Short mmCIF file of C-alpha atoms and ligand atoms in Angstrom, two decimals:
data_model
loop_
_atom_site.label_atom_id
_atom_site.label_comp_id
_atom_site.label_asym_id
_atom_site.label_seq_id
_atom_site.Cartn_x
_atom_site.Cartn_y
_atom_site.Cartn_z
CA UNK Y 1 0.00 -0.03 0.00
CA UNK Y 2 1.19 3.52 -0.72
CA UNK Y 3 0.24 6.32 1.62
CA UNK Y 4 0.58 9.86 0.33
CA UNK Y 5 0.53 12.85 2.75
CA UNK Y 6 -0.30 16.10 0.85
CA UNK Y 7 0.51 19.26 2.90
CA UNK Y 8 1.30 22.90 2.22
CA UNK Y 9 4.47 23.50 4.29
CA UNK Y 10 7.29 21.49 5.89
CA UNK Y 11 5.95 20.45 9.33
CA UNK Y 12 2.34 20.01 8.27
CA UNK Y 13 2.97 16.28 8.19
CA UNK Y 14 3.60 16.26 11.94
CA UNK Y 15 -0.12 15.84 12.56
CA UNK Y 16 -0.09 12.46 10.79
CA UNK Y 17 3.60 11.48 11.31
CA UNK Y 18 2.74 8.62 13.71
CA UNK Y 19 0.47 7.03 11.15
CA UNK Y 20 3.22 7.43 8.51
CA UNK Y 21 5.82 5.80 10.80
CA UNK Y 22 3.49 3.01 11.70
CA UNK Y 23 2.58 2.08 8.09
CA UNK Y 24 6.17 2.29 7.00
CA UNK Y 25 7.22 -0.09 9.78
CA UNK Y 26 4.57 -2.50 8.60
CA UNK Y 27 6.11 -2.60 5.15
CA UNK Y 28 4.08 0.00 3.34
CA UNK Y 29 5.40 2.95 1.32
CA UNK Y 30 4.86 6.61 2.31
CA UNK Y 31 5.48 9.85 0.45
CA UNK Y 32 5.12 13.29 1.83
CA UNK Y 33 4.38 16.08 -0.64
CA UNK Y 34 4.34 19.70 0.35
CA UNK Y 35 3.16 22.49 -1.92
CA UNK Y 36 5.83 24.90 -0.75
CA UNK Y 37 9.20 24.86 1.12
CA UNK Y 38 7.85 27.20 3.81
CA UNK Y 39 9.89 30.17 2.77
CA UNK Y 40 7.85 32.96 4.34
CA UNK Y 41 7.39 31.67 7.87
CA UNK Y 42 10.10 33.48 9.78
CA UNK Y 43 10.72 37.03 11.08
CA UNK Y 44 14.35 37.33 10.10
CA UNK Y 45 15.61 34.65 7.81
CA UNK Y 46 15.22 35.61 4.13
CA UNK Y 47 13.16 33.34 1.90
CA UNK Y 48 15.95 31.73 -0.21
CA UNK Y 49 17.89 30.83 2.91
CA UNK Y 50 14.77 29.76 4.76
CA UNK Y 51 13.78 27.43 1.93
CA UNK Y 52 17.14 25.69 2.01
CA UNK Y 53 16.98 25.29 5.81
CA UNK Y 54 13.38 23.87 5.71
CA UNK Y 55 14.10 21.54 2.84
CA UNK Y 56 16.91 19.98 4.91
CA UNK Y 57 14.80 19.89 8.11
CA UNK Y 58 12.02 18.14 6.16
CA UNK Y 59 14.48 15.64 4.69
CA UNK Y 60 15.74 14.75 8.13
CA UNK Y 61 12.18 14.60 9.57
CA UNK Y 62 11.05 12.31 6.77
CA UNK Y 63 14.09 10.09 7.10
CA UNK Y 64 13.13 9.37 10.69
CA UNK Y 65 9.60 8.40 9.53
CA UNK Y 66 10.97 6.36 6.60
CA UNK Y 67 9.05 8.43 4.03
CA UNK Y 68 10.10 10.01 0.76
CA UNK Y 69 9.59 13.77 0.36
CA UNK Y 70 8.74 15.93 -2.63
CA UNK Y 71 7.90 19.63 -3.03
CA UNK Y 72 5.66 21.17 -5.69
CA UNK Y 73 7.64 24.39 -5.23
CA UNK Y 74 4.83 26.99 -5.08
CA UNK Y 75 5.52 30.15 -3.11
CA UNK Y 76 4.71 29.94 0.58
CA UNK Y 77 1.58 31.92 1.51
CA UNK Y 78 0.73 32.06 -2.21
CA UNK Y 79 -0.32 28.43 -3.02
CA UNK Y 80 -2.62 28.70 -6.07
CA UNK Y 81 -6.15 27.53 -5.66
CA UNK Y 82 -8.37 25.80 -8.26
CA UNK Y 83 -7.29 24.12 -11.41
CA UNK Y 84 -3.54 24.67 -11.26
CA UNK Y 85 -2.93 22.89 -7.95
CA UNK Y 86 -5.52 20.27 -8.70
CA UNK Y 87 -3.85 19.39 -12.03
CA UNK Y 88 -0.45 19.23 -10.37
CA UNK Y 89 -1.92 16.74 -7.86
CA UNK Y 90 -3.67 14.71 -10.61
CA UNK Y 91 -0.19 14.11 -12.11
CA UNK Y 92 1.23 13.21 -8.69
CA UNK Y 93 -1.55 10.71 -8.06
CA UNK Y 94 -1.13 9.14 -11.47
CA UNK Y 95 2.62 8.87 -11.15
CA UNK Y 96 2.75 7.57 -7.47
CA UNK Y 97 -0.51 5.61 -7.48
CA UNK Y 98 -1.30 6.15 -3.80
CA UNK Y 99 -3.97 3.96 -2.11
CA UNK Y 100 -4.60 6.46 0.63
CA UNK Y 101 -4.18 10.23 0.66
CA UNK Y 102 -4.04 12.13 3.93
CA UNK Y 103 -4.55 15.87 3.70
CA UNK Y 104 -6.08 19.00 5.26
CA UNK Y 105 -9.80 19.35 5.60
CA UNK Y 106 -10.86 21.92 2.96
CA UNK Y 107 -12.34 24.14 5.75
CA UNK Y 108 -9.37 24.57 8.00
CA UNK Y 109 -7.59 27.74 9.08
CA UNK Y 110 -5.12 29.31 6.59
CA UNK Y 111 -5.61 29.71 2.89
CA UNK Y 112 -2.63 27.53 1.86
CA UNK Y 113 -4.00 24.63 3.86
CA UNK Y 114 -7.57 25.08 2.54
CA UNK Y 115 -6.38 25.17 -1.01
CA UNK Y 116 -4.30 22.06 -0.58
CA UNK Y 117 -7.09 20.14 1.05
CA UNK Y 118 -9.58 21.12 -1.58
CA UNK Y 119 -7.27 20.36 -4.52
CA UNK Y 120 -6.14 17.06 -3.03
CA UNK Y 121 -9.76 16.01 -2.66
CA UNK Y 122 -10.81 17.09 -6.17
CA UNK Y 123 -7.69 15.53 -7.75
CA UNK Y 124 -8.66 12.15 -6.46
CA UNK Y 125 -11.64 11.68 -8.79
CA UNK Y 126 -10.04 13.46 -11.67
CA UNK Y 127 -6.92 11.29 -11.61
CA UNK Y 128 -9.12 8.28 -12.03
CA UNK Y 129 -10.77 9.44 -15.26
CA UNK Y 130 -9.14 7.73 -18.31
CA UNK Y 131 -10.59 10.29 -20.72
CA UNK Y 132 -8.83 13.11 -18.80
CA UNK Y 133 -5.49 12.72 -20.65
CA UNK Y 134 -2.21 13.89 -19.08
CA UNK Y 135 1.39 12.69 -19.09
CA UNK Y 136 0.49 9.60 -17.00
CA UNK Y 137 -2.34 7.18 -17.42
CA UNK Y 138 -5.38 7.28 -15.12
CA UNK Y 139 -4.97 5.93 -11.61
CA UNK Y 140 -7.88 3.69 -10.81
CA UNK Y 141 -9.46 3.10 -8.38
CA UNK Y 142 -9.18 6.67 -7.11
CA UNK Y 143 -7.29 6.90 -3.81
CA UNK Y 144 -9.22 7.16 -0.59
CA UNK Y 145 -9.00 10.58 1.11
CA UNK Y 146 -8.62 11.12 4.83
CA UNK Y 147 -8.63 14.56 6.44
CA UNK Y 148 -6.38 14.82 9.50
CA UNK Y 149 -7.50 16.42 12.67
CA UNK Y 150 -5.82 19.69 13.53
CA UNK Y 151 -6.67 22.26 16.20
CA UNK Y 152 -8.39 24.32 13.45
CA UNK Y 153 -10.72 21.56 12.24
CA UNK Y 154 -14.23 21.97 13.42
CA UNK Y 155 -15.25 18.58 12.00
CA UNK Y 156 -15.15 15.82 14.59
CA UNK Y 157 -12.84 12.93 13.66
CA UNK Y 158 -14.36 9.51 13.02
CA UNK Y 159 -11.17 7.47 12.40
CA UNK Y 160 -8.52 7.02 15.07
CA UNK Y 161 -5.12 5.43 14.54
CA UNK Y 162 -3.29 4.04 17.50
CA UNK Y 163 0.23 5.52 17.43
CA UNK Y 164 1.23 4.77 21.04
CA UNK Y 165 4.29 2.85 19.87
CA UNK Y 166 5.34 5.62 17.46
CA UNK Y 167 5.30 8.66 19.70
CA UNK Y 168 9.08 8.55 20.13
CA UNK Y 169 9.59 8.77 16.35
CA UNK Y 170 6.83 11.25 16.01
CA UNK Y 171 8.49 13.65 18.47
CA UNK Y 172 11.99 12.99 17.16
CA UNK Y 173 10.73 13.88 13.68
CA UNK Y 174 8.85 16.97 14.97
CA UNK Y 175 12.07 18.22 16.60
CA UNK Y 176 13.90 18.35 13.24
CA UNK Y 177 11.83 21.30 12.20
CA UNK Y 178 13.98 23.54 14.36
CA UNK Y 179 13.40 26.79 12.38
CA UNK Y 180 9.65 26.44 12.82
CA UNK Y 181 9.46 26.40 16.63
CA UNK Y 182 9.63 29.98 17.55
CA UNK Y 183 7.38 31.96 19.79
CA UNK Y 184 6.33 34.51 17.25
CA UNK Y 185 6.95 38.00 18.48
CA UNK Y 186 9.60 37.11 21.12
CA UNK Y 187 13.30 37.63 20.41
CA UNK Y 188 15.53 34.49 20.39
CA UNK Y 189 16.97 35.26 23.93
CA UNK Y 190 13.48 35.19 25.37
CA UNK Y 191 12.32 31.96 23.67
CA UNK Y 192 13.23 29.92 26.77
CA UNK Y 193 11.96 26.35 26.69
CA UNK Y 194 9.47 27.00 23.97
CA UNK Y 195 10.26 23.72 22.20
CA UNK Y 196 9.49 21.74 25.40
CA UNK Y 197 6.21 23.57 25.83
CA UNK Y 198 5.27 22.81 22.27
CA UNK Y 199 6.07 19.11 22.73
CA UNK Y 200 3.93 19.02 25.82
CA UNK Y 201 1.04 20.57 23.93
CA UNK Y 202 1.61 18.30 21.02
CA UNK Y 203 1.76 15.10 23.14
CA UNK Y 204 -1.36 16.26 25.06
CA UNK Y 205 -3.33 16.58 21.86
CA UNK Y 206 -2.53 12.99 20.72
CA UNK Y 207 -3.06 11.66 24.29
CA UNK Y 208 -6.54 13.19 24.16
CA UNK Y 209 -7.29 11.44 20.92
CA UNK Y 210 -5.94 8.21 22.44
CA UNK Y 211 -8.27 8.66 25.43
CA UNK Y 212 -11.27 8.94 23.10
CA UNK Y 213 -10.54 5.54 21.54
CA UNK Y 214 -9.01 3.78 24.58
CA UNK Y 215 -5.31 3.69 23.72
CA UNK Y 216 -2.26 5.63 24.94
CA UNK Y 217 -1.87 8.02 21.92
CA UNK Y 218 -3.77 8.30 18.71
CA UNK Y 219 -3.97 10.41 15.62
CA UNK Y 220 -7.40 11.26 14.23
CA UNK Y 221 -8.89 11.66 10.78
CA UNK Y 222 -12.23 12.38 9.26
CA UNK Y 223 -13.40 10.84 6.09
ZN1 ZN G 1 1.15 24.62 7.18
#
């Protein structure tokens, strides 16, 4: 089975990284695709430099999970909506032939995330239509789409994946995104143990999902 995670920025995959690590360990293939390299998300580091840093952080984070990584190379904070992104993802689905796609719910916070979620959903059907001709043949049956639960998603999850045995890898992978974990608005010398606070918040979230389904830690999806 091939699992494809479709996100907008390096670190978006952290919401599903336990699932990715779990399936890879069970012999499945996983690919993480991000629409951008996250080049606008910092106060001080200029975009070209930030893109290089985040590409490398993402490579290391994915290596821990055992997943491949690709970027569509759109500009951060300017991911195109509509046909352009959907067609790019049609080609990705046809080339990689995923069985399952995990992506944002189309109604989440932040435009880049919404556009990715919407295009990733719409591309699923379109990639399966043989009469829609592109560089690759149609991918049938169409991949199944799951929307991951994030703090912004209002929709209640209805699928839980037990990731109790994968929390160590999940946090290890999360920590690779060093340039992301800043308390926006605070200078570096006042950041303190912000990373530790984030990890606590992060672990709490997945512990809460675990509580709902009777395991230690879980990730949640809606279908
Ligand atoms: Zn993001």
